[in-house]
Coordinates of C-alpha atoms in Angstrom, one line a residue:
Chain I
X3 CA 91.7 112.1 96.2
X4 CA 91.3 111.8 92.6
X5 CA 95.2 109.3 92.6
X6 CA 93.5 107.8 96.0
X7 CA 90.3 106.9 93.6
X8 CA 92.3 105.8 90.4
X9 CA 94.5 102.9 93.4
X10 CA 90.8 101.9 94.3
X11 CA 91.0 101.4 90.8
X12 CA 93.8 98.9 90.5
X13 CA 93.5 97.6 93.8
X14 CA 89.9 96.4 92.8
X15 CA 91.2 94.5 90.0
X16 CA 93.9 92.7 92.3
X17 CA 92.0 89.7 92.5
X18 CA 92.4 86.5 94.9
X19 CA 94.5 84.5 91.8
X20 CA 95.9 87.6 90.8
X21 CA 98.2 88.1 94.6
X22 CA 98.1 84.5 95.0
X23 CA 100.3 85.2 92.1
X24 CA 102.5 87.5 93.1
X25 CA 103.0 84.8 96.5
X26 CA 103.9 82.5 94.2
X27 CA 106.5 84.7 92.9
X28 CA 108.4 84.7 96.5
X29 CA 110.7 82.4 96.1
X30 CA 110.7 83.1 100.1
X31 CA 107.2 82.6 101.0
X32 CA 107.4 79.4 98.4
X33 CA 110.9 77.7 100.4
X34 CA 107.8 78.1 103.7
X35 CA 105.1 76.5 102.1
X36 CA 102.7 80.1 102.4
X37 CA 99.6 80.0 100.9
X38 CA 97.0 83.1 100.7
X39 CA 93.7 81.9 101.3
X40 CA 91.8 85.4 101.4
X41 CA 92.3 89.3 99.8
X42 CA 90.1 91.6 100.0
X43 CA 88.2 93.9 101.8
X44 CA 90.8 95.1 103.9
X45 CA 91.3 91.4 104.6
X46 CA 94.2 89.3 103.7
X47 CA 94.8 85.5 105.5
X48 CA 98.6 83.6 105.0
X49 CA 98.4 80.3 105.8
X50 CA 101.2 77.7 106.1
X51 CA 102.0 73.9 107.9
X52 CA 104.3 73.8 110.8
X53 CA 106.9 71.7 109.2
X54 CA 109.8 70.2 111.2
X55 CA 112.4 71.9 109.4
X56 CA 110.5 76.0 110.4
X57 CA 111.0 74.8 114.0
X58 CA 113.6 76.1 117.4
X59 CA 115.2 74.5 119.1
X60 CA 112.5 73.4 121.5
X61 CA 110.1 71.8 118.7
X62 CA 107.5 75.3 118.5
X63 CA 107.4 77.2 115.5
X64 CA 110.4 79.2 114.7
X65 CA 109.4 82.7 115.9
X66 CA 111.0 83.7 112.9
X67 CA 108.1 82.4 110.9
X68 CA 105.6 84.1 112.5
X69 CA 107.5 87.3 111.9
X70 CA 107.7 86.5 108.7
X71 CA 103.9 85.0 108.4
X72 CA 103.0 88.6 110.3
X73 CA 104.9 90.8 107.7
X74 CA 103.7 89.4 104.3
X75 CA 100.2 89.6 105.6
X76 CA 100.3 93.0 106.8
X77 CA 101.5 93.9 103.4
X78 CA 98.9 92.1 101.3
X79 CA 96.4 93.0 103.6
X80 CA 97.5 97.0 102.1
X81 CA 97.2 95.3 98.9
X82 CA 93.6 94.9 99.0
X83 CA 93.1 98.5 99.8
X84 CA 95.8 100.2 98.6
X85 CA 96.8 98.1 94.9
X86 CA 99.6 96.1 94.2
X87 CA 102.1 98.7 94.4
X88 CA 102.7 98.3 98.5
X89 CA 106.0 97.7 100.6
X90 CA 105.8 97.0 104.9
X91 CA 107.2 100.0 105.8
X92 CA 107.9 98.8 109.6
X93 CA 106.2 96.4 112.2
X94 CA 105.9 95.2 115.6
X95 CA 105.1 91.8 116.3
X96 CA 104.4 90.7 120.4
X97 CA 104.9 86.4 121.1
X98 CA 101.8 85.2 122.9
X99 CA 102.0 81.5 123.3
X100 CA 104.1 78.8 122.1
X101 CA 103.3 77.9 118.1
X102 CA 102.6 74.5 117.8
X103 CA 99.6 72.6 116.3
X104 CA 99.4 71.5 112.1
X105 CA 98.6 75.0 110.8
X106 CA 99.4 78.8 111.3
X107 CA 97.1 81.6 110.0
X108 CA 97.7 84.8 109.9
X109 CA 95.2 86.8 109.4
X110 CA 95.7 91.1 108.6
X111 CA 93.5 93.6 108.0
X112 CA 93.1 97.0 107.3
X113 CA 93.4 99.3 110.5
X114 CA 93.4 102.7 108.7
X115 CA 94.1 103.4 104.3
X116 CA 95.8 106.4 104.1
X117 CA 97.2 108.5 100.9
X118 CA 101.0 107.2 101.0
X119 CA 100.8 104.2 104.2
X120 CA 98.2 101.8 105.2
X121 CA 97.9 100.7 109.1
X122 CA 96.8 97.2 109.1
X123 CA 97.3 95.0 112.3
X124 CA 97.5 91.1 112.1
X125 CA 96.6 88.2 114.7
X126 CA 98.9 84.8 114.0
X127 CA 96.9 81.9 115.2
X128 CA 98.2 78.3 115.0
X129 CA 95.4 75.2 114.5
X130 CA 95.8 71.5 115.8
X131 CA 94.5 68.9 114.4
X132 CA 91.1 69.2 116.2
X133 CA 90.8 72.5 114.7
X134 CA 91.4 74.0 118.0
X135 CA 93.0 77.2 117.4
X136 CA 94.9 79.4 119.7
X137 CA 96.7 82.6 119.4
X138 CA 100.7 82.7 119.5
X139 CA 101.7 86.3 118.4
X140 CA 99.7 89.8 117.8
X141 CA 101.4 92.4 115.3
X142 CA 100.8 96.0 114.1
X143 CA 102.5 97.5 111.3
X144 CA 102.6 100.2 108.8
X145 CA 102.9 99.7 104.6
X146 CA 104.6 102.2 102.5
X147 CA 102.2 103.3 99.1
X148 CA 104.6 103.3 96.3
X149 CA 104.1 106.7 94.3
X150 CA 102.5 105.9 90.9
X151 CA 105.9 105.4 88.3
X152 CA 107.9 104.4 91.1
X153 CA 109.8 101.6 89.0
X154 CA 110.4 99.8 92.2
X155 CA 110.2 99.6 96.5
X156 CA 112.6 102.9 97.6
X157 CA 112.5 102.1 101.3
X158 CA 113.2 98.7 100.9
Chain B
X14 CA 120.6 89.7 143.1
X15 CA 122.1 86.6 144.6
X16 CA 119.4 84.8 141.8
X17 CA 120.6 87.8 139.4
X18 CA 124.3 86.6 140.6
X19 CA 123.6 83.0 139.7
X20 CA 122.5 83.5 136.4
X21 CA 125.5 85.7 136.0
X22 CA 127.6 82.7 136.8
X23 CA 125.2 81.2 133.5
X24 CA 125.5 83.2 131.4
X25 CA 129.1 83.2 131.6
X26 CA 129.9 79.7 131.7
X27 CA 127.5 80.2 128.1
X28 CA 130.5 80.1 125.3
X29 CA 130.0 81.0 121.5
X30 CA 130.7 77.8 120.8
X31 CA 127.4 76.4 122.9
X32 CA 125.7 79.4 121.6
X33 CA 126.4 77.8 117.8
X34 CA 124.8 74.4 119.8
X35 CA 122.1 76.3 120.0
X36 CA 121.4 77.8 116.3
X37 CA 122.5 74.5 115.2
X38 CA 119.5 73.2 116.7
X39 CA 117.3 75.1 115.7
X40 CA 115.7 73.4 112.1
X41 CA 114.7 76.4 111.2
X42 CA 118.1 78.7 110.9
X43 CA 118.9 75.6 109.3
X44 CA 116.9 76.1 107.0
X45 CA 118.1 79.8 106.2
X46 CA 121.7 79.1 106.4
X47 CA 122.4 81.0 109.6
X48 CA 125.9 81.6 111.0
X49 CA 126.9 82.9 115.0
X50 CA 130.1 84.8 114.8
X51 CA 130.2 86.5 117.0
X52 CA 128.9 86.2 121.1
X53 CA 129.7 87.6 123.9
X54 CA 129.5 91.0 126.5
X55 CA 125.6 92.1 125.0
X56 CA 126.6 91.5 121.5
X57 CA 125.3 88.6 119.3
X58 CA 125.9 88.8 115.6
X59 CA 123.7 86.6 113.0
X60 CA 124.7 85.9 109.3
X61 CA 123.8 84.5 106.4
X62 CA 123.6 84.4 103.3
X63 CA 121.6 86.3 100.7
X64 CA 120.5 83.0 98.5
X65 CA 117.6 83.0 96.0
X66 CA 115.5 81.7 97.4
X67 CA 115.5 83.6 100.4
X68 CA 114.4 86.4 98.1
X69 CA 110.9 88.2 97.3
X70 CA 109.2 88.9 94.3
X71 CA 111.6 91.6 93.4
X72 CA 114.8 90.0 94.1
X73 CA 115.6 91.4 97.4
X74 CA 115.5 90.0 100.9
X75 CA 112.4 89.2 101.9
X76 CA 111.8 91.0 105.0
X77 CA 110.6 87.7 106.7
X78 CA 114.5 86.5 106.6
X79 CA 115.1 90.5 107.9
X80 CA 112.5 89.7 110.6
X81 CA 113.7 86.8 111.2
X82 CA 117.3 87.3 111.7
X83 CA 116.1 90.0 113.8
X84 CA 114.3 88.3 116.6
X85 CA 117.4 85.7 117.0
X86 CA 119.8 87.7 116.8
X87 CA 117.8 89.9 119.8
X88 CA 117.2 87.1 122.0
X89 CA 120.7 85.3 121.5
X90 CA 122.6 89.0 122.8
X91 CA 120.3 89.0 125.5
X92 CA 121.5 85.5 126.5
X93 CA 124.7 86.6 126.5
X94 CA 124.3 88.2 129.6
X95 CA 121.3 86.5 131.1
X96 CA 122.2 82.9 130.3
X97 CA 120.5 80.3 128.0
X98 CA 117.2 80.5 129.5
X99 CA 116.0 83.8 127.4
X100 CA 113.1 83.7 125.1
X101 CA 112.0 86.8 122.8
X102 CA 108.6 88.3 124.1
X103 CA 108.5 90.6 120.8
X104 CA 109.9 93.5 118.9
X105 CA 110.2 96.4 116.0
X106 CA 111.4 96.1 113.3
X107 CA 111.9 99.7 110.9
X108 CA 113.0 98.7 107.3
X109 CA 115.2 101.3 106.0
X110 CA 116.5 100.0 102.1
X111 CA 116.4 97.7 99.7
X112 CA 118.7 94.3 101.0
X113 CA 120.9 93.2 98.2
X114 CA 124.2 91.3 98.7
X115 CA 126.0 88.6 99.7
X116 CA 125.6 87.8 103.2
X117 CA 123.2 89.6 105.4
X118 CA 124.7 90.6 108.8
X119 CA 122.3 91.0 112.5
X120 CA 124.5 92.4 114.1
X121 CA 122.1 92.8 118.0
X122 CA 123.4 94.6 121.7
X123 CA 121.9 94.5 124.9
X124 CA 120.6 97.8 125.4
X125 CA 119.6 97.0 129.3
X126 CA 119.4 94.1 131.7
X127 CA 116.8 93.7 133.1
X128 CA 116.0 91.1 136.3
X129 CA 113.1 90.2 134.1
X130 CA 113.7 91.2 130.8
X131 CA 116.3 92.2 128.6
X132 CA 116.0 95.2 125.9
X133 CA 118.5 94.7 122.9
X134 CA 118.5 96.7 119.7
X135 CA 119.4 95.1 116.2
X136 CA 121.2 96.8 113.2
X137 CA 120.8 94.2 109.9
X138 CA 123.0 94.6 107.4
X139 CA 124.1 93.9 103.5
X140 CA 127.4 93.4 102.5
X141 CA 127.7 93.2 98.6
X142 CA 130.4 91.5 97.0
X143 CA 133.0 94.1 97.4
X144 CA 132.5 94.1 100.6
X145 CA 130.5 97.7 101.1
X146 CA 127.7 97.2 103.6
X147 CA 124.1 99.0 103.9
X148 CA 121.9 99.1 106.6
X149 CA 118.7 97.5 105.4
X150 CA 116.5 97.4 108.7
X151 CA 117.2 98.6 111.9
X152 CA 115.5 95.9 114.9
X153 CA 114.2 96.7 118.9
X154 CA 112.9 94.1 121.2
X155 CA 112.6 92.9 124.4
X156 CA 113.9 88.8 125.5
X157 CA 111.8 87.3 128.2
X158 CA 114.4 85.6 131.1
X159 CA 112.7 82.7 131.7
X160 CA 112.5 81.8 135.6
X161 CA 115.2 79.2 136.8
X162 CA 113.1 75.9 137.1
X163 CA 110.7 76.5 134.1
X164 CA 110.7 73.9 131.9
X165 CA 109.6 75.2 129.2
X166 CA 109.2 78.9 127.7
X167 CA 106.7 80.5 129.4
X168 CA 105.2 82.9 127.0
X169 CA 105.6 81.2 123.6
Chain H
X25 CA 98.3 78.6 138.4
X26 CA 97.4 79.3 142.0
X27 CA 100.0 82.8 141.7
X28 CA 97.2 83.2 138.8
X29 CA 93.9 82.2 140.6
X30 CA 94.9 84.3 143.2
X31 CA 96.2 87.0 141.3
X32 CA 92.6 87.1 139.7
X33 CA 91.2 87.9 143.5
X34 CA 93.1 89.9 143.3
X35 CA 91.6 92.3 140.3
X36 CA 88.3 91.0 141.0
X37 CA 88.4 92.6 143.9
X38 CA 89.9 96.1 141.8
X39 CA 86.7 97.9 141.0
X40 CA 86.2 100.9 138.4
X41 CA 86.2 103.3 141.9
X42 CA 89.5 101.4 143.1
X43 CA 90.6 102.3 139.5
X44 CA 89.7 105.4 139.7
X45 CA 91.5 106.2 142.5
X46 CA 95.0 105.2 140.9
X47 CA 94.3 107.5 138.0
X48 CA 93.6 110.4 140.4
X49 CA 96.9 109.6 142.4
X50 CA 98.8 109.9 138.8
X51 CA 99.5 113.5 139.3
X52 CA 100.5 113.8 135.5
X53 CA 96.8 112.0 134.7
X54 CA 95.3 115.3 136.3
X55 CA 97.6 117.5 134.8
X56 CA 96.6 116.5 131.6
X57 CA 92.4 115.8 132.8
X58 CA 92.4 112.3 132.4
X59 CA 89.3 110.5 132.8
X60 CA 88.3 106.8 133.8
X61 CA 85.5 105.4 131.9
X62 CA 84.8 102.0 132.3
X63 CA 87.9 99.2 133.9
X64 CA 86.4 95.7 133.1
X65 CA 86.5 92.3 131.7
X66 CA 89.8 92.7 129.8
X67 CA 89.0 96.7 129.0
X68 CA 89.6 99.8 129.7
X69 CA 88.9 103.1 128.2
X70 CA 90.7 106.4 129.6
X71 CA 89.3 109.9 128.0
X72 CA 90.2 113.5 128.4
X73 CA 89.1 116.8 126.9
X74 CA 91.7 118.5 124.5
X75 CA 92.3 121.7 125.5
X76 CA 94.8 123.8 124.1
X77 CA 97.1 123.4 126.0
X78 CA 97.7 119.8 125.1
X79 CA 98.0 120.4 121.0
X80 CA 101.0 120.7 118.9
X81 CA 102.0 124.0 116.6
X82 CA 99.1 122.9 114.0
X83 CA 96.6 123.1 116.6
X84 CA 96.0 119.4 116.4
X85 CA 96.6 117.5 120.3
X86 CA 100.3 116.7 120.5
X87 CA 101.1 112.8 119.3
X88 CA 103.0 113.4 123.3
X89 CA 98.9 113.3 124.5
X90 CA 97.6 110.4 122.6
X91 CA 100.8 108.6 123.6
X92 CA 100.2 109.5 126.9
X93 CA 97.0 108.1 126.4
X94 CA 97.7 105.1 124.9
X95 CA 100.1 104.7 127.6
X96 CA 98.1 104.7 130.5
X97 CA 94.5 102.9 129.3
X98 CA 97.0 99.8 128.1
X99 CA 98.2 99.2 131.6
X100 CA 94.7 99.8 132.9
X101 CA 93.2 97.0 131.0
X102 CA 96.1 94.2 132.1
X103 CA 95.0 95.4 135.7
X104 CA 91.5 94.4 135.1
X105 CA 93.1 91.1 134.5
X106 CA 95.9 90.8 136.9
X107 CA 95.5 93.6 139.3
X108 CA 97.3 96.2 140.3
X109 CA 100.8 95.3 140.6
X110 CA 101.4 95.9 137.4
X111 CA 104.2 98.4 134.9
X112 CA 104.2 99.3 131.1
X113 CA 106.8 97.7 130.0
X114 CA 107.0 99.2 126.4
X115 CA 104.1 100.0 123.7
X116 CA 104.2 100.6 120.0
X117 CA 102.1 103.4 118.5
X118 CA 101.1 104.1 114.9
X119 CA 99.2 107.9 114.1
X120 CA 96.7 107.9 111.9
X121 CA 94.8 110.7 111.0
X122 CA 94.9 114.7 112.9
X123 CA 93.6 114.7 116.4
X124 CA 91.1 117.0 116.1
X125 CA 87.8 117.4 118.5
X126 CA 86.2 118.2 121.7
X127 CA 87.4 114.6 123.1
X128 CA 89.8 112.3 123.1
X129 CA 88.5 108.2 123.8
X130 CA 91.1 105.5 124.1
X131 CA 89.6 102.4 124.6
X132 CA 92.6 99.2 125.0
X133 CA 91.5 95.9 125.4
X134 CA 93.6 92.7 126.4
X135 CA 94.9 90.3 123.8
X136 CA 96.0 88.0 125.7
X137 CA 97.1 87.3 129.3
X138 CA 99.9 85.6 130.8
X139 CA 101.5 84.9 134.3
X140 CA 104.1 87.8 133.9
X141 CA 103.0 89.6 131.4
X142 CA 99.9 90.9 129.7
X143 CA 99.7 92.3 125.6
X144 CA 97.1 95.2 125.1
X145 CA 95.6 97.0 122.2
X146 CA 94.2 100.2 122.0
X147 CA 92.3 102.1 120.0
X148 CA 92.2 106.0 120.0
X149 CA 89.7 108.1 118.4
X150 CA 88.4 112.0 119.1
X151 CA 84.9 112.9 119.1
X152 CA 83.7 116.2 117.8
X153 CA 81.2 118.6 118.8
X154 CA 78.4 116.5 116.7
X155 CA 79.3 113.3 118.5
X156 CA 81.1 111.8 115.4
X157 CA 84.1 109.6 115.9
X158 CA 87.6 109.6 114.3
X159 CA 89.9 106.3 114.9
X160 CA 93.4 108.7 115.3
X161 CA 96.0 105.6 116.8
X162 CA 96.4 102.9 117.2
X163 CA 98.9 101.4 119.6
X164 CA 100.1 97.8 121.1
X165 CA 101.7 96.9 124.4
X166 CA 103.1 94.7 126.9
X167 CA 102.4 95.2 130.7
X168 CA 104.8 93.5 133.1
X169 CA 103.0 91.8 136.1
X170 CA 105.2 92.7 139.2
X171 CA 105.6 89.7 141.3
X172 CA 103.9 89.9 144.3
X173 CA 105.4 91.1 147.2
X174 CA 107.7 93.5 145.0
X175 CA 107.8 96.4 146.4
X176 CA 107.8 99.0 143.3
X177 CA 108.1 98.7 139.8
X178 CA 111.3 96.4 139.3
X179 CA 111.7 97.7 135.2
X180 CA 110.5 101.4 135.4
Chain K
X17 CA 116.2 113.8 93.6
X18 CA 115.9 117.3 92.9
X19 CA 113.5 117.6 95.2
X20 CA 115.8 116.0 98.1
X21 CA 118.2 118.5 97.0
X22 CA 116.1 120.8 97.9
X23 CA 115.0 119.5 101.1
X24 CA 118.0 119.7 102.4
X25 CA 118.7 122.7 101.6
X26 CA 115.1 123.9 104.0
X27 CA 116.5 121.7 106.7
X28 CA 120.2 123.2 106.2
X29 CA 118.3 127.1 107.0
X30 CA 116.3 125.8 110.1
X31 CA 118.6 126.6 112.7
X32 CA 118.7 125.2 116.9
X33 CA 117.1 128.8 117.1
X34 CA 114.1 127.9 114.8
X35 CA 114.0 124.3 115.7
X36 CA 113.1 125.9 119.4
X37 CA 110.8 128.8 117.9
X38 CA 108.8 125.5 116.7
X39 CA 108.5 124.3 120.1
X40 CA 107.8 127.4 121.7
X41 CA 104.9 127.0 119.3
X42 CA 103.5 123.4 120.5
X43 CA 101.0 124.1 123.6
X44 CA 101.4 121.3 125.1
X45 CA 105.5 121.5 125.4
X46 CA 105.5 124.3 126.9
X47 CA 103.0 122.8 129.4
X48 CA 105.4 120.6 130.4
X49 CA 107.9 122.9 130.2
X50 CA 110.2 121.0 127.3
X51 CA 113.7 122.9 126.7
X52 CA 115.7 121.9 122.4
X53 CA 119.1 121.8 123.5
X54 CA 120.4 120.6 120.4
X55 CA 119.8 120.2 116.9
X56 CA 122.2 119.4 114.1
X57 CA 122.9 116.5 112.3
X58 CA 120.8 114.3 112.4
X59 CA 120.6 115.0 116.3
X60 CA 118.2 116.7 118.6
X61 CA 117.8 116.7 122.1
X62 CA 114.5 117.5 124.5
X63 CA 114.9 118.0 127.6
X64 CA 112.8 119.0 131.0
X65 CA 113.2 119.3 134.7
X66 CA 111.2 115.9 136.5
X67 CA 108.5 118.2 138.4
X68 CA 106.0 116.9 141.2
X69 CA 103.0 117.0 138.2
X70 CA 105.0 115.1 135.5
X71 CA 105.0 111.9 137.8
X72 CA 103.1 108.5 138.5
X73 CA 101.7 107.5 141.4
X74 CA 104.5 106.0 142.5
X75 CA 106.8 109.1 142.6
X76 CA 108.5 108.1 138.9
X77 CA 108.5 110.8 136.3
X78 CA 105.0 109.3 134.3
X79 CA 105.7 106.8 131.3
X80 CA 103.5 109.3 129.7
X81 CA 105.9 112.0 129.9
X82 CA 109.1 109.8 127.9
X83 CA 106.4 108.9 124.7
X84 CA 106.2 112.4 124.7
X85 CA 109.7 113.3 125.0
X86 CA 110.7 110.2 122.5
X87 CA 108.0 111.7 119.9
X88 CA 108.6 114.4 120.0
X89 CA 113.0 113.7 119.5
X90 CA 112.2 112.1 117.1
X91 CA 110.5 114.0 115.3
X92 CA 113.4 117.1 115.7
X93 CA 115.9 114.6 114.9
X94 CA 114.1 114.2 111.1
X95 CA 113.5 117.7 111.1
X96 CA 117.6 118.4 111.0
X97 CA 117.8 116.7 108.0
X98 CA 114.5 116.3 106.3
X99 CA 113.6 120.2 107.0
X100 CA 110.2 121.0 109.3
X101 CA 108.1 119.5 107.4
X102 CA 108.3 116.7 109.3
X103 CA 105.5 114.2 111.5
X104 CA 106.1 111.4 113.4
X105 CA 104.4 108.5 111.4
X106 CA 104.6 106.3 115.0
X107 CA 107.6 104.7 117.3
X108 CA 107.9 102.2 119.9
X109 CA 109.4 102.6 122.9
X110 CA 110.5 99.8 125.8
X111 CA 110.6 101.4 128.8
X112 CA 114.2 100.1 131.1
X113 CA 114.2 101.8 134.7
X114 CA 112.4 104.0 136.5
X115 CA 113.0 107.5 135.9
X116 CA 113.9 109.7 139.1
X117 CA 115.9 112.7 139.4
X118 CA 116.3 115.9 138.4
X119 CA 116.3 116.2 134.7
X120 CA 115.1 114.1 132.1
X121 CA 117.2 114.0 129.0
X122 CA 115.7 112.6 125.4
X123 CA 118.4 112.3 122.7
X124 CA 117.4 111.2 119.5
X125 CA 119.1 111.0 116.4
X126 CA 118.6 109.5 111.9
X127 CA 118.9 105.9 111.6
X128 CA 118.2 106.5 107.7
X129 CA 116.7 109.5 106.2
X130 CA 115.0 108.2 102.9
X131 CA 112.9 110.4 100.4
X132 CA 109.0 110.0 102.1
X133 CA 110.1 108.7 105.5
X134 CA 113.1 109.0 108.3
X135 CA 113.9 106.2 110.4
X136 CA 114.9 107.8 113.9
X137 CA 116.1 106.2 117.8
X138 CA 116.1 107.9 121.0
X139 CA 117.8 107.5 124.5
X140 CA 116.0 108.8 127.0
X141 CA 117.9 108.7 130.0
X142 CA 117.0 110.8 133.6
X143 CA 120.1 112.9 135.6
X144 CA 119.8 113.2 139.4
X145 CA 121.4 115.9 141.4
X146 CA 124.7 114.2 140.8
X147 CA 124.6 114.8 137.1
X148 CA 124.6 111.3 137.6
X149 CA 122.8 109.7 134.7
X150 CA 120.1 106.6 134.0
X151 CA 119.3 105.3 130.8
X152 CA 115.4 104.6 131.6
X153 CA 114.2 103.9 127.8
X154 CA 114.7 103.1 124.6
X155 CA 112.6 104.2 121.6
X156 CA 112.6 103.9 117.8
X157 CA 110.7 105.5 115.2
X158 CA 109.2 106.5 112.0
X159 CA 108.9 110.3 111.0
X160 CA 107.0 110.9 107.6
X161 CA 108.5 113.4 105.6
X162 CA 105.5 115.6 103.8
X163 CA 105.4 116.3 100.3
X164 CA 106.6 120.3 99.4
X165 CA 103.0 122.0 98.8
X166 CA 100.9 119.9 101.6
X167 CA 99.2 122.3 103.7
X168 CA 99.6 120.1 106.6
X169 CA 100.1 117.1 107.8
X170 CA 98.9 114.6 106.6
X171 CA 98.6 111.3 108.3
X172 CA 97.9 112.7 111.5

């Protein structure tokens, strides 16, 4: 309990700006042009432009970009309640519709925050030029909360 | 049944070279430098070099690259038995250890090929300069087999 | 499209009472004492009493009962939009908290209904004697829509 | 490290007989008639007879029985390396073929044992009267290793 409180104190001090710095420190997220647009109260939103170099052979956004966005959004959502010492343990993604449009928006939220792991889910929607949104994938995953004093992620 | 036979004929005609052309037609796979090194008998292996721009903030390969590789390797493994008209419906990935080293190798295999969907699993291993392999993630997923005559993927 | 419309016609004719008859025809659901309390508009709720013979060694509801309830609730939710010819293709469940109390309630809803598969998610909550609810598990799964004229489930 | 060693000592002392006693202490496993037939070296096998009261409306074994068997087999497989203080955190199951026959056999094995979680996978096969085996489902899941001194499972 006391540990949990202390962790909440940590997370309280992790602002959107601080979380955006973490994203900026991820070379792969920079390669994909990801932006963190929300980070508070168990919710995180990750966005990116659907560039031509992110597509698959049929011209739609590659599933790997959707799975990247789900993975990262799930971790950041957990970070809003568990602080910065989190790492995605695993997740499931179901593809719903072809991902086409101007932007991808991955909206993740905490389902339940435990002491050692946080379960989150994520809705991935594409937004076209007219602002029309399409729900293209749904994900659910588990984020591990690393013990204080751990130098680096344990599991991965 | 007859449809299944015909599909097997199609898949029989899909060679490693033809599958490599499909991968070459995926801009995102080219951005990541993915290579298809095996494509036969229910098995596909996808490899890529662990470049600095594919890492996360702690210097290890980003989970999003692992999930991309799992997604794509699962689809190609299904393609060896179901032909080119396949699309990943969804998958689960569990991260096991930090992904560090020279190369990533995603080895996928068919668990069971049904008439409309193929279930596959994938082992993701990193290989260091000395050739030492580390099992860094495990995935399992479902690939949808698109009906003949379908112009484009239905579900995504 | 026409097929989808026809299927909607079928589902429209599948009432809660008809769906309850399907549940009554499942010997395993009868063994567990499952009840279907909602079946409409993409939503289905399955409930059961937390009997002593459904527990594990620590006195909490066995995870296998939670996974049964998730599996079945997901299928029924899909049935509200896709009609009776549905079968769960697979699902993921994450356990959140120990399942204790008087009753288990599995609330499933359709995330997106495709032509050949329906993706649903399910929240599993326990209800204690005072009516207090606890979110004990979260699931997400895919339900296959069987082609008309199919005599029996194809994939399982 | 020392903690891990101590845990290995614990697990080394957990014999098939001791594990069978744990299963015997699960009322739900007794209701379903589950038997633990292997428990060593990262592998556990759970079996049960396909009784009529375990079927669904089409006469095949209910998916909920398959998911129960996967859940429990995954946990026991983890127990062979992590000792008795384990609890399934979550899992994914994909159904492959209708489960018919005399017996169900769930064979689980450890994919990788971490300090705080163990990832396992499970193959579910049915065996008919002639001994013919059919692969009816495949599962992958994560088992949490509870900290020493924990009185009861934390997450569920």
